[in-house]
PDB file of C-alpha atoms and ligand atoms in Angstrom:
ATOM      1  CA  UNK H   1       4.075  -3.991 -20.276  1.00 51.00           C
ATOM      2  CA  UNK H   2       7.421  -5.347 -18.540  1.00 55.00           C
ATOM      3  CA  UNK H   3       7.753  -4.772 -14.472  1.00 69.00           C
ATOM      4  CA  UNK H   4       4.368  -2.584 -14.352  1.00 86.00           C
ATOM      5  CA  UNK H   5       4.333  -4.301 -10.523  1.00 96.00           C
ATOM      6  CA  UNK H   6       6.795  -1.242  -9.816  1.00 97.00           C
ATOM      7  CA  UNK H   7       6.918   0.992 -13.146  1.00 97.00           C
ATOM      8  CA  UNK H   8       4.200   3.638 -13.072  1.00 98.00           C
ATOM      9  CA  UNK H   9       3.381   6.880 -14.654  1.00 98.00           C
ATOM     10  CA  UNK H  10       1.189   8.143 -12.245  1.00 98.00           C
ATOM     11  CA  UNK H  11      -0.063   8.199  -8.952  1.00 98.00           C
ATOM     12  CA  UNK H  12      -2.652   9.034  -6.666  1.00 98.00           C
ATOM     13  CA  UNK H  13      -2.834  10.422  -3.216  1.00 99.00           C
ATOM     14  CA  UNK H  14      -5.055  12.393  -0.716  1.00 99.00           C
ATOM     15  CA  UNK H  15      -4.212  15.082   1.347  1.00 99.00           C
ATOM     16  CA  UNK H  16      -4.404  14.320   5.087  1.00 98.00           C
ATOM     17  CA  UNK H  17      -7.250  15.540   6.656  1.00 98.00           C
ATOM     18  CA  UNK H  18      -7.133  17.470   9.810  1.00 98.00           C
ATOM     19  CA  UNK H  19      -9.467  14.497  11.349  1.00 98.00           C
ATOM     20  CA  UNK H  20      -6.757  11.868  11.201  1.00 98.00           C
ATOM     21  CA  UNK H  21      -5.996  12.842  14.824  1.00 98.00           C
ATOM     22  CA  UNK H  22      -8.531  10.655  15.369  1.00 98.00           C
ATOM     23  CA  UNK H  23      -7.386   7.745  12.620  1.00 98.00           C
ATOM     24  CA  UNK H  24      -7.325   4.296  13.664  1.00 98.00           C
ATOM     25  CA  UNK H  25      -4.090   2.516  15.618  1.00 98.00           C
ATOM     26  CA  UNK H  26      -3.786  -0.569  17.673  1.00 95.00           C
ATOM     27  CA  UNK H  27      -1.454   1.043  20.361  1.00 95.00           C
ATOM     28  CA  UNK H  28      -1.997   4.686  21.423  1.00 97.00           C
ATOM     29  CA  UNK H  29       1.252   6.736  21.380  1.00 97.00           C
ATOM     30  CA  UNK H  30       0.114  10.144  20.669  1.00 98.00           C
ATOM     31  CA  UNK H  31      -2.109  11.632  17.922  1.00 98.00           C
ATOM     32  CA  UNK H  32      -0.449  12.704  15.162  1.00 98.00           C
ATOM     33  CA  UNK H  33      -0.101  16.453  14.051  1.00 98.00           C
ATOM     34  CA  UNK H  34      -2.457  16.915  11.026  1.00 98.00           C
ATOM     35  CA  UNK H  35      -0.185  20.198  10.505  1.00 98.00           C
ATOM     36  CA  UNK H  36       3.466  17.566  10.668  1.00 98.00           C
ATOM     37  CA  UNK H  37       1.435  15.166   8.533  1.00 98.00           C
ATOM     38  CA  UNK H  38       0.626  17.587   5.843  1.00 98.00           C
ATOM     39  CA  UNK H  39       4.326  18.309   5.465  1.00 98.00           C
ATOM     40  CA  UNK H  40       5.875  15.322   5.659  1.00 98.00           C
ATOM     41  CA  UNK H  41       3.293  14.129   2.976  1.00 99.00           C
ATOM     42  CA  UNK H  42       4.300  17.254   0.634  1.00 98.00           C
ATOM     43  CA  UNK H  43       7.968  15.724   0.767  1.00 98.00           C
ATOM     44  CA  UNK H  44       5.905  12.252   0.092  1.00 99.00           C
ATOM     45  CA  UNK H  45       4.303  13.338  -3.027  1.00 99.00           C
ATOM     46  CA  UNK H  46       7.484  15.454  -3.748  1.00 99.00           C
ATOM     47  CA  UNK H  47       9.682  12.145  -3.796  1.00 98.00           C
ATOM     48  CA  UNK H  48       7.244  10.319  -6.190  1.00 98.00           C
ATOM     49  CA  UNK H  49       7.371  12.673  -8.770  1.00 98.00           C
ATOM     50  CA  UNK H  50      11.333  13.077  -8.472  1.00 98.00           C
ATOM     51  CA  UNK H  51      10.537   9.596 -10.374  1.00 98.00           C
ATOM     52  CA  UNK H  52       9.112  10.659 -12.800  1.00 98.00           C
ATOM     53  CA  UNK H  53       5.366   9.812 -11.882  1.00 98.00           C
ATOM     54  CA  UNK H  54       2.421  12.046 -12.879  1.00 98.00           C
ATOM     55  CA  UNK H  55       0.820  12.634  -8.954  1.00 98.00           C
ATOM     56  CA  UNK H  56      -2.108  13.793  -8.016  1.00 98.00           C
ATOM     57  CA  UNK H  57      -3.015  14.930  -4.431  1.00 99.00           C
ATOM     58  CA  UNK H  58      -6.694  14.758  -3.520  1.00 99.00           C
ATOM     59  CA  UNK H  59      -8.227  17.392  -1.284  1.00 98.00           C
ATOM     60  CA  UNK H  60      -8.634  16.119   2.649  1.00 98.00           C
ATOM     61  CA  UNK H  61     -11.787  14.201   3.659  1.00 98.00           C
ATOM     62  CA  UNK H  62     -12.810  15.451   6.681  1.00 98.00           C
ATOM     63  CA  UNK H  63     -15.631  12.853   7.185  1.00 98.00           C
ATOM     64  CA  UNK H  64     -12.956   9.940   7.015  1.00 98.00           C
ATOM     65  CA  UNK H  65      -9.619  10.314   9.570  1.00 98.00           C
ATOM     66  CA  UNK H  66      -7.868   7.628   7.695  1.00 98.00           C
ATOM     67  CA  UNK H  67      -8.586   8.517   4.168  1.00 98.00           C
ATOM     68  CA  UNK H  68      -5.272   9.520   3.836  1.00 99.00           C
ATOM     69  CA  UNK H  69      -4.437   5.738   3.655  1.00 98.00           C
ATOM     70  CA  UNK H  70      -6.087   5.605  -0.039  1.00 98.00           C
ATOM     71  CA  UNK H  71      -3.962   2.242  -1.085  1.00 98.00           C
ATOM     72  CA  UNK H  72      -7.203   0.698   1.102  1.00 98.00           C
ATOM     73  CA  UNK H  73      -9.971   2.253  -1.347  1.00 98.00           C
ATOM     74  CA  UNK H  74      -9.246   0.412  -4.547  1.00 98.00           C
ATOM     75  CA  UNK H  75      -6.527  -1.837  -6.577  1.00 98.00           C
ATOM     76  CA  UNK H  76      -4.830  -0.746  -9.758  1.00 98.00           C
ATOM     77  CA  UNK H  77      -3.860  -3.280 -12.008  1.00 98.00           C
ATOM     78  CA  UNK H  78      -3.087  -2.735 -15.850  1.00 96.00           C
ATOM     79  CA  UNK H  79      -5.302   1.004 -16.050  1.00 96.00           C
ATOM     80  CA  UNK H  80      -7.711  -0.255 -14.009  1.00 98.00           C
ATOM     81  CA  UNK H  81      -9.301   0.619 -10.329  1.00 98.00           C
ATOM     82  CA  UNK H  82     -10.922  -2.192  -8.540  1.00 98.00           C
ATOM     83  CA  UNK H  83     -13.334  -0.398  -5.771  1.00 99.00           C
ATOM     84  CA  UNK H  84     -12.437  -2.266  -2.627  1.00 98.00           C
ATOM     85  CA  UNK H  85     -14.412  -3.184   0.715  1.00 98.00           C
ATOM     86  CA  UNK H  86     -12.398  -1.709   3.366  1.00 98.00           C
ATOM     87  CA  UNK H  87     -12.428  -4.296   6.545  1.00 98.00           C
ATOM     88  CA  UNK H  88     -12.315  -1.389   9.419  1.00 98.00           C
ATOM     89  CA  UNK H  89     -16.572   0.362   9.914  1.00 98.00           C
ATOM     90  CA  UNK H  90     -14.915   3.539  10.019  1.00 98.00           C
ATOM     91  CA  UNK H  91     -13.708   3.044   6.439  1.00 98.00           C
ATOM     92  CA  UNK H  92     -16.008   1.471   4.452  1.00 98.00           C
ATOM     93  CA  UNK H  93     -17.208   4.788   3.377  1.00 98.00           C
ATOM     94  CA  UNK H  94     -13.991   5.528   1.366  1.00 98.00           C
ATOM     95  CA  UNK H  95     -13.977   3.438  -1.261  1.00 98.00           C
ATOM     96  CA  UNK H  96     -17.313   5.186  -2.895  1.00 98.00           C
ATOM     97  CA  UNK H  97     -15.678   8.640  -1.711  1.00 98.00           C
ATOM     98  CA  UNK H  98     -13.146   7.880  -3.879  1.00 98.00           C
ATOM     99  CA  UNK H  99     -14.803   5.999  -6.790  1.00 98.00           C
ATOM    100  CA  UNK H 100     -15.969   9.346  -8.760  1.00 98.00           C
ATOM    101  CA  UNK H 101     -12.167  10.532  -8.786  1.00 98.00           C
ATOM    102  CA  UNK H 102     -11.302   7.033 -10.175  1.00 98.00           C
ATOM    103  CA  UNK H 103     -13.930   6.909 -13.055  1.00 98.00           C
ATOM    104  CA  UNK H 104     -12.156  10.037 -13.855  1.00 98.00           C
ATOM    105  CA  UNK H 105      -8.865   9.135 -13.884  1.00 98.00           C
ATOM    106  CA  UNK H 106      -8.521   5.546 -14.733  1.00 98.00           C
ATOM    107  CA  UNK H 107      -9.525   3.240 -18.235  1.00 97.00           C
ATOM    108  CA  UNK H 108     -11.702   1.477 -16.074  1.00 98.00           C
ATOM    109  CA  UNK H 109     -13.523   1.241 -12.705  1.00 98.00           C
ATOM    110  CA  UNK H 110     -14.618  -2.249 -11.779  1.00 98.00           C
ATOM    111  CA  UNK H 111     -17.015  -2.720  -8.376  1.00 98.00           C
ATOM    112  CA  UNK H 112     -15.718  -5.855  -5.812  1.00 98.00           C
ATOM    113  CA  UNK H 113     -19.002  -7.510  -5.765  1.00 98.00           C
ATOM    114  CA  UNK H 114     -18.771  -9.023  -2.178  1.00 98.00           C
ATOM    115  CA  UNK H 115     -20.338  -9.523   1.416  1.00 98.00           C
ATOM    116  CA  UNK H 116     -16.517  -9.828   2.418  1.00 98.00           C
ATOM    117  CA  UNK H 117     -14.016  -6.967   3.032  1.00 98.00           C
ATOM    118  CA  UNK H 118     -10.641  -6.482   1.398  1.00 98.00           C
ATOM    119  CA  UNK H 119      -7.980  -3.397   2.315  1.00 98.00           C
ATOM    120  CA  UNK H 120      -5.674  -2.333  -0.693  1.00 98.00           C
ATOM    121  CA  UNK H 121      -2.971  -2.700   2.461  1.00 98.00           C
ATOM    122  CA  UNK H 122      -3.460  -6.562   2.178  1.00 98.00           C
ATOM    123  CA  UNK H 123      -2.675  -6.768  -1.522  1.00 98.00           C
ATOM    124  CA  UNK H 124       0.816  -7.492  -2.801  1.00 98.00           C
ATOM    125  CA  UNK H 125       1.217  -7.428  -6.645  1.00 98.00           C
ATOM    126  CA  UNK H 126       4.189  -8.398  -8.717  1.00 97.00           C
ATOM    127  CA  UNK H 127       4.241  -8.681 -12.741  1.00 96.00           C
ATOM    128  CA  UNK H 128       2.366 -11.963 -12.592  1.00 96.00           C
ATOM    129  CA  UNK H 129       0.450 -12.870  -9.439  1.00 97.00           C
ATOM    130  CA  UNK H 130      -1.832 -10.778  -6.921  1.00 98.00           C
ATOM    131  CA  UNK H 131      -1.257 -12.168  -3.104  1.00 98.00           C
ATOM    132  CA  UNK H 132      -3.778 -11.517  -0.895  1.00 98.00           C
ATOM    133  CA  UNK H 133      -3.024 -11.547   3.097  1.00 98.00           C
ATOM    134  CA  UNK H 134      -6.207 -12.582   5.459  1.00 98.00           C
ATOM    135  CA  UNK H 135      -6.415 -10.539   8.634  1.00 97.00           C
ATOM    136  CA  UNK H 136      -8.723  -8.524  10.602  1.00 96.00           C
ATOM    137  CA  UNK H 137      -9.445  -5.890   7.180  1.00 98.00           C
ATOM    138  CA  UNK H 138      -9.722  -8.391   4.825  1.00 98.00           C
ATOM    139  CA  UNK H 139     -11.806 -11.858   5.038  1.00 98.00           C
ATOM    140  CA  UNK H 140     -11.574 -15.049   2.714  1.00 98.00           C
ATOM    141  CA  UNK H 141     -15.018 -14.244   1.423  1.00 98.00           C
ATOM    142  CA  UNK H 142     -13.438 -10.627  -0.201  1.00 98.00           C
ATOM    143  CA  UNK H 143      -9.477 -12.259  -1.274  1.00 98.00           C
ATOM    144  CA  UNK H 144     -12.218 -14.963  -3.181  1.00 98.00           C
ATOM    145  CA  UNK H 145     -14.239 -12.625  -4.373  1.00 98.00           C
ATOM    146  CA  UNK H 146     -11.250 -10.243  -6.607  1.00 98.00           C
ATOM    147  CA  UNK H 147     -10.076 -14.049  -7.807  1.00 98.00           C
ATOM    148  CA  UNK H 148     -12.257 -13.829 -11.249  1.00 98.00           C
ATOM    149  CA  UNK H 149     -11.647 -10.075 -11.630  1.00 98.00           C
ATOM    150  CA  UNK H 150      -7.864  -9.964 -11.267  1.00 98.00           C
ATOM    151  CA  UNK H 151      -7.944 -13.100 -13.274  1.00 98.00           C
ATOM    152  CA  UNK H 152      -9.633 -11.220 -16.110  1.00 98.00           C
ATOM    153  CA  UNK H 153      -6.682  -8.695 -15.967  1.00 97.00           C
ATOM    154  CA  UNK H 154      -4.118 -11.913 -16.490  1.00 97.00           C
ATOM    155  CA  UNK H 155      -2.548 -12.528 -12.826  1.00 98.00           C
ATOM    156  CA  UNK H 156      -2.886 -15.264 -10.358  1.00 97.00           C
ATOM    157  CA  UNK H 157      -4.622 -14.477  -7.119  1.00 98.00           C
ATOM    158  CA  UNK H 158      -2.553 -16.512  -3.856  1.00 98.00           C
ATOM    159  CA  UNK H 159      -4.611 -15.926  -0.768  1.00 98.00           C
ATOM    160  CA  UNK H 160      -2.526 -16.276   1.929  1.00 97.00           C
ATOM    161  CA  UNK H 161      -2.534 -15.786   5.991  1.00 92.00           C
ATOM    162  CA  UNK H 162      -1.345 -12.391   7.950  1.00 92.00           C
ATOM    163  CA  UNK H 163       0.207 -13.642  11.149  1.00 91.00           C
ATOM    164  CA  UNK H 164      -2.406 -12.280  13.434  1.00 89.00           C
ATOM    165  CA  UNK H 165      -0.700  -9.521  15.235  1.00 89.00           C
ATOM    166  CA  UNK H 166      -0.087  -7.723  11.910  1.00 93.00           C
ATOM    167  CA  UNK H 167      -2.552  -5.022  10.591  1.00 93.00           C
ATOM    168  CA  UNK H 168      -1.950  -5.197   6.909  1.00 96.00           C
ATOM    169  CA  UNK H 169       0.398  -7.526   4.757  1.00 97.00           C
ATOM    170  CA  UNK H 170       2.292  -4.839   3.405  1.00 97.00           C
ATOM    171  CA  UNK H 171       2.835  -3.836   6.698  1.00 97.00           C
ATOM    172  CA  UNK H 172       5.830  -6.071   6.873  1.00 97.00           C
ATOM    173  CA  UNK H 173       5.966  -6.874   3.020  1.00 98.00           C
ATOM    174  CA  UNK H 174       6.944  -5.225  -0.485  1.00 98.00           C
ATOM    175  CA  UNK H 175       8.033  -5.774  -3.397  1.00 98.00           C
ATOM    176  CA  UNK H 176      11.717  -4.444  -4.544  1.00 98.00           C
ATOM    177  CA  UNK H 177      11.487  -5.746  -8.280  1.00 97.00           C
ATOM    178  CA  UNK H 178       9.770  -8.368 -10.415  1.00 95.00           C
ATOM    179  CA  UNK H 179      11.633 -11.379  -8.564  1.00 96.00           C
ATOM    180  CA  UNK H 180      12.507  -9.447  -4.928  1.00 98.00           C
ATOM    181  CA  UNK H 181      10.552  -8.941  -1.816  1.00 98.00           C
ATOM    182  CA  UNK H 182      11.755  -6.644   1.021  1.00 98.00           C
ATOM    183  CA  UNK H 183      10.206  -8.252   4.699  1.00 98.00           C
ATOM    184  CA  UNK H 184      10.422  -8.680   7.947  1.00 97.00           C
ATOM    185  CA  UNK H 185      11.471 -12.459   8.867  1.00 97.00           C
ATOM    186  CA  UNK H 186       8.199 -13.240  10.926  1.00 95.00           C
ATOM    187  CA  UNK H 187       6.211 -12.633   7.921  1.00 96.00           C
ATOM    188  CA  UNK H 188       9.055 -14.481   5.637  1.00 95.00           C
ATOM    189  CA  UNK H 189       8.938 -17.576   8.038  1.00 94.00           C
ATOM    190  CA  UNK H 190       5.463 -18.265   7.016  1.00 90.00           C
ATOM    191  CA  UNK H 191       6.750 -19.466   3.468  1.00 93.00           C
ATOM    192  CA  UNK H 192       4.432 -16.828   1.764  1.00 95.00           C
ATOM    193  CA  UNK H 193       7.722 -15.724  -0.560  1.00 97.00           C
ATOM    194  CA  UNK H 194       9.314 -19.119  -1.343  1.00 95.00           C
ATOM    195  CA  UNK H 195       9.491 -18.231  -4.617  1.00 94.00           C
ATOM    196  CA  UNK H 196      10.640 -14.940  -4.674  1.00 98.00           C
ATOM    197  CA  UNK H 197      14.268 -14.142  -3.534  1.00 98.00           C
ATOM    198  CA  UNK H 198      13.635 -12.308  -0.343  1.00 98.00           C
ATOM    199  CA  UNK H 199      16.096  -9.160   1.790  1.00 98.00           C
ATOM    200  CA  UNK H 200      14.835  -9.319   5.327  1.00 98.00           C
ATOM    201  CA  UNK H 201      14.481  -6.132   7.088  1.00 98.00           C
ATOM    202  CA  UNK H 202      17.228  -5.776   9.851  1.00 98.00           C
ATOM    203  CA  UNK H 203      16.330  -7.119  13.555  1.00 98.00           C
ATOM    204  CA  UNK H 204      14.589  -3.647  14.937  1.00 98.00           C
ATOM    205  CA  UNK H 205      13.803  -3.017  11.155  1.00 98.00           C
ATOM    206  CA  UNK H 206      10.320  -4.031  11.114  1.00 97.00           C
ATOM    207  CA  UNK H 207       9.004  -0.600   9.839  1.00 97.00           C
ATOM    208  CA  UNK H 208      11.090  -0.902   6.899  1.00 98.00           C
ATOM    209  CA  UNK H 209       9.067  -3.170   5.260  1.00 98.00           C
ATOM    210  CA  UNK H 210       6.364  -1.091   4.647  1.00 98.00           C
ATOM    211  CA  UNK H 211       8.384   0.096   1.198  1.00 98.00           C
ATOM    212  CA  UNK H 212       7.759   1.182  -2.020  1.00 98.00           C
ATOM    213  CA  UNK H 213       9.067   0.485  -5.258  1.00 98.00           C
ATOM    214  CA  UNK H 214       8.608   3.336  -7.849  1.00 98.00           C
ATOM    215  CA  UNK H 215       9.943   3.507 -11.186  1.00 98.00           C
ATOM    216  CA  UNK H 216      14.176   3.453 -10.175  1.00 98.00           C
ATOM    217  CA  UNK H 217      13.526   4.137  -6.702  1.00 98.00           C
ATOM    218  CA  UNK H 218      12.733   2.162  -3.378  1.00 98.00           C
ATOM    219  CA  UNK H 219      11.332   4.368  -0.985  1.00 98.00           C
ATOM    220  CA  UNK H 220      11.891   3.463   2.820  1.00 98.00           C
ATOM    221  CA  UNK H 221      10.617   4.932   5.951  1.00 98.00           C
ATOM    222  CA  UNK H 222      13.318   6.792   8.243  1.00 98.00           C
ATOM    223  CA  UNK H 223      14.994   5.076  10.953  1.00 98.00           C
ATOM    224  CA  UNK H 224      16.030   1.789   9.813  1.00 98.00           C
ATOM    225  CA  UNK H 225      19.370   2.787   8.780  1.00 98.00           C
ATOM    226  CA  UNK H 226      20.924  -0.683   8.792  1.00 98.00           C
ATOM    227  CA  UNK H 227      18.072  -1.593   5.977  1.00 98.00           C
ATOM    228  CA  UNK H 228      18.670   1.044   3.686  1.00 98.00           C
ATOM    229  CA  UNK H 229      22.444  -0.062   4.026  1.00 98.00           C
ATOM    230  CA  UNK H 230      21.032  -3.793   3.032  1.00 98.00           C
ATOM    231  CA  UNK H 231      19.195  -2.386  -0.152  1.00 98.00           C
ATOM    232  CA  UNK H 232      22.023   0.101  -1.219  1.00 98.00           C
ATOM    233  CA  UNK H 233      24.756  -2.981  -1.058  1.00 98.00           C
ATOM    234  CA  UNK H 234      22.158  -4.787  -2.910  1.00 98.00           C
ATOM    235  CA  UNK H 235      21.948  -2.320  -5.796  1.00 98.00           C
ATOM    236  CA  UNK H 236      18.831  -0.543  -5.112  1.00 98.00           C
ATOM    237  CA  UNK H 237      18.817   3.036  -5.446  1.00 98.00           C
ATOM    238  CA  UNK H 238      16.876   3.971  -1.715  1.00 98.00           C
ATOM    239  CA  UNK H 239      15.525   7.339  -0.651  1.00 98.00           C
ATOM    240  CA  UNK H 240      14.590   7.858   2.868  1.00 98.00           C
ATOM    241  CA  UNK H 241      11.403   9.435   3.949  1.00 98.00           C
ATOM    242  CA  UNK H 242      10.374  10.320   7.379  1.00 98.00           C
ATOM    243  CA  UNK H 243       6.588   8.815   8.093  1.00 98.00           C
ATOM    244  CA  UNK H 244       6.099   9.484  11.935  1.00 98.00           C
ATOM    245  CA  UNK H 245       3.158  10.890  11.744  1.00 98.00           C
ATOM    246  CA  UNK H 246       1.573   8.129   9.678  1.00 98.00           C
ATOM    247  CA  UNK H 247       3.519   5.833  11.900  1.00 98.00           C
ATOM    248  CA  UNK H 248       1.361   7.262  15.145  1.00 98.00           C
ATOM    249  CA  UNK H 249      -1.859   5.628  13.075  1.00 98.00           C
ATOM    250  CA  UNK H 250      -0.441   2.977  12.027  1.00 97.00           C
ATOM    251  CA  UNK H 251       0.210   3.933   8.199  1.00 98.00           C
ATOM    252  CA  UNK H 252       3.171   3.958   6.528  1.00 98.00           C
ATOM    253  CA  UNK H 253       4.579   4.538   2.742  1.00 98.00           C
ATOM    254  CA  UNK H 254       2.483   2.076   0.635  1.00 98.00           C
ATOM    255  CA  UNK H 255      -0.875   3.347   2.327  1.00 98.00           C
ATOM    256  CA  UNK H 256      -0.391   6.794   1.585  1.00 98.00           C
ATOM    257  CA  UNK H 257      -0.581   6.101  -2.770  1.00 98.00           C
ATOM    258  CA  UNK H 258      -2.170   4.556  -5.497  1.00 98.00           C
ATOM    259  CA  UNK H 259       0.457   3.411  -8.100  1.00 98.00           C
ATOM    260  CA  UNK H 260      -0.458   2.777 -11.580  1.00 98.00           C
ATOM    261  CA  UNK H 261      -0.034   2.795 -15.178  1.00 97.00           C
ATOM    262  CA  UNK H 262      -2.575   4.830 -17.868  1.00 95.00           C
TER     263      UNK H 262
HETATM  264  N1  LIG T 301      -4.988   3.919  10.547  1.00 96.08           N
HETATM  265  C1  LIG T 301      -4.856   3.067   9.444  1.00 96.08           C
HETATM  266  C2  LIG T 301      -5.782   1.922   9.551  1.00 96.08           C
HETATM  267  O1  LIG T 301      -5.896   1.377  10.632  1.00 96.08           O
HETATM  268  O2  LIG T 301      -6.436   1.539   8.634  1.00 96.08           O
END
């Protein structure tokens, strides 16, 4: 299947809960309204089937505030879900919350078999290889551990280093098309896309990176204005989508799906 790093006919998401007041974030600046996070998540899931994609929207889980962020839980490659370990303690619990829904929907469910951790949020997949971003969520023992199984499903896994005041690589990373990566120029500098052709994010910009690619569309988070400009000259057809409630905890577009193909 050609470009199925950013062609997909479905996708999965999970309503936000009215607990994510409480979800995780490095920097306090206000809990988020579960009521402002429910609607700006409608115009989320709205957006992704405007392209065509096949969504849909789990009912909240109270029990976990961030289970909203369900890119964490698992990894879809090629019809299949890989269960993750999510890094934060608060989290863990998600992955086999979500597991049932996955057997359901997906050709296959295959279990990380590790003592590490790995968050969905650290994983960066284009048509041929899977990089995987160390940081605080996701430990060298995990990135080794998916090595055999996403080498089973035909890709290369690149484990590479988060710079360490970064939550999640796709924080400041994400893929545009097979040979393009949108990010910030911190992340950049580390020569983690040398051999992709890479649009940095304009200076201010950083929450821009946290895009999405989906079918003909790039998604990007409001406010970065001089971005979206960037990836419009460029050719890209961008929608903008305001995230500033998943901003407040430290989420942002990629978290708040699971792309795939069935
Ligand atoms: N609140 C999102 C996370 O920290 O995982």
């Amino acid at each position: 299947m050609a470009n199925h790093s950013f062609t997909f006919t479905h996708a999965l998401c999970r309503t936000p809960s009215n607990s994510v007041t409480d979800g995780l974030r490095a920097e306090d600046q206000g809990d988020p309204s579960a009521d402002v996070f429910r609607s700006e998540h409608a115009s989320y899931v709205a957006a992704l089937r405007a392209t065509g994609a096949e969504v849909e929207v789990l009912p909240a889980d109270e029990r976990f505030p961030d289970s909203v962020f369900i890119e964490d839980a698992a990894l879809c490659l090629k019809g299949q879900a890989i269960v993750l370990r999510p890094g934060a303690e608060t989290r863990l619990g998600e992955a086999a919350a979500l597991r049932p829904d996955l057997t359901r929907i997906m050709t296959g469910v295959i279990d990380l078999q590790t003592e590490g951790f790995v968050d969905g949020g650290d994983i960066l997949c284009s048509d041929h290889e899977v990089m995987v971003g160390l940081s605080a969520r996701t430990d060298r023992t995990g990135a080794e551990d998916l090595g055999p199984i996403v080498s089973d499903l035909g890709y290369k896994l690149r484990i590479l280093e988060t710079p360490a005041d970064i939550l999640h690589f796709k924080t400041e990373s994400s893929l545009l098309d097979a040979e393009t990566i949108l990010a910030t120029p911190k992340l950049s500098a580390s020569g983690c896309f040398d051999d992709y052709r890479v649009i940095h994010t304009a200076e201010g910009e950083d929450l821009a990176a946290n895009a999405i690619r989906v079918n003909d569309t790039v998604f990007l988070s409001s406010g970065n204005p001089r971005t979206a400009d960037a990836l419009d000259k460029a050719g890209y057809k961008v929608v903008v989508l305001d995230t500033t409630q998943a901003t407040l905890v430290d989420g942002g577009l990629s978290c708040m799906s699971l792309r795939f193909s069935i």
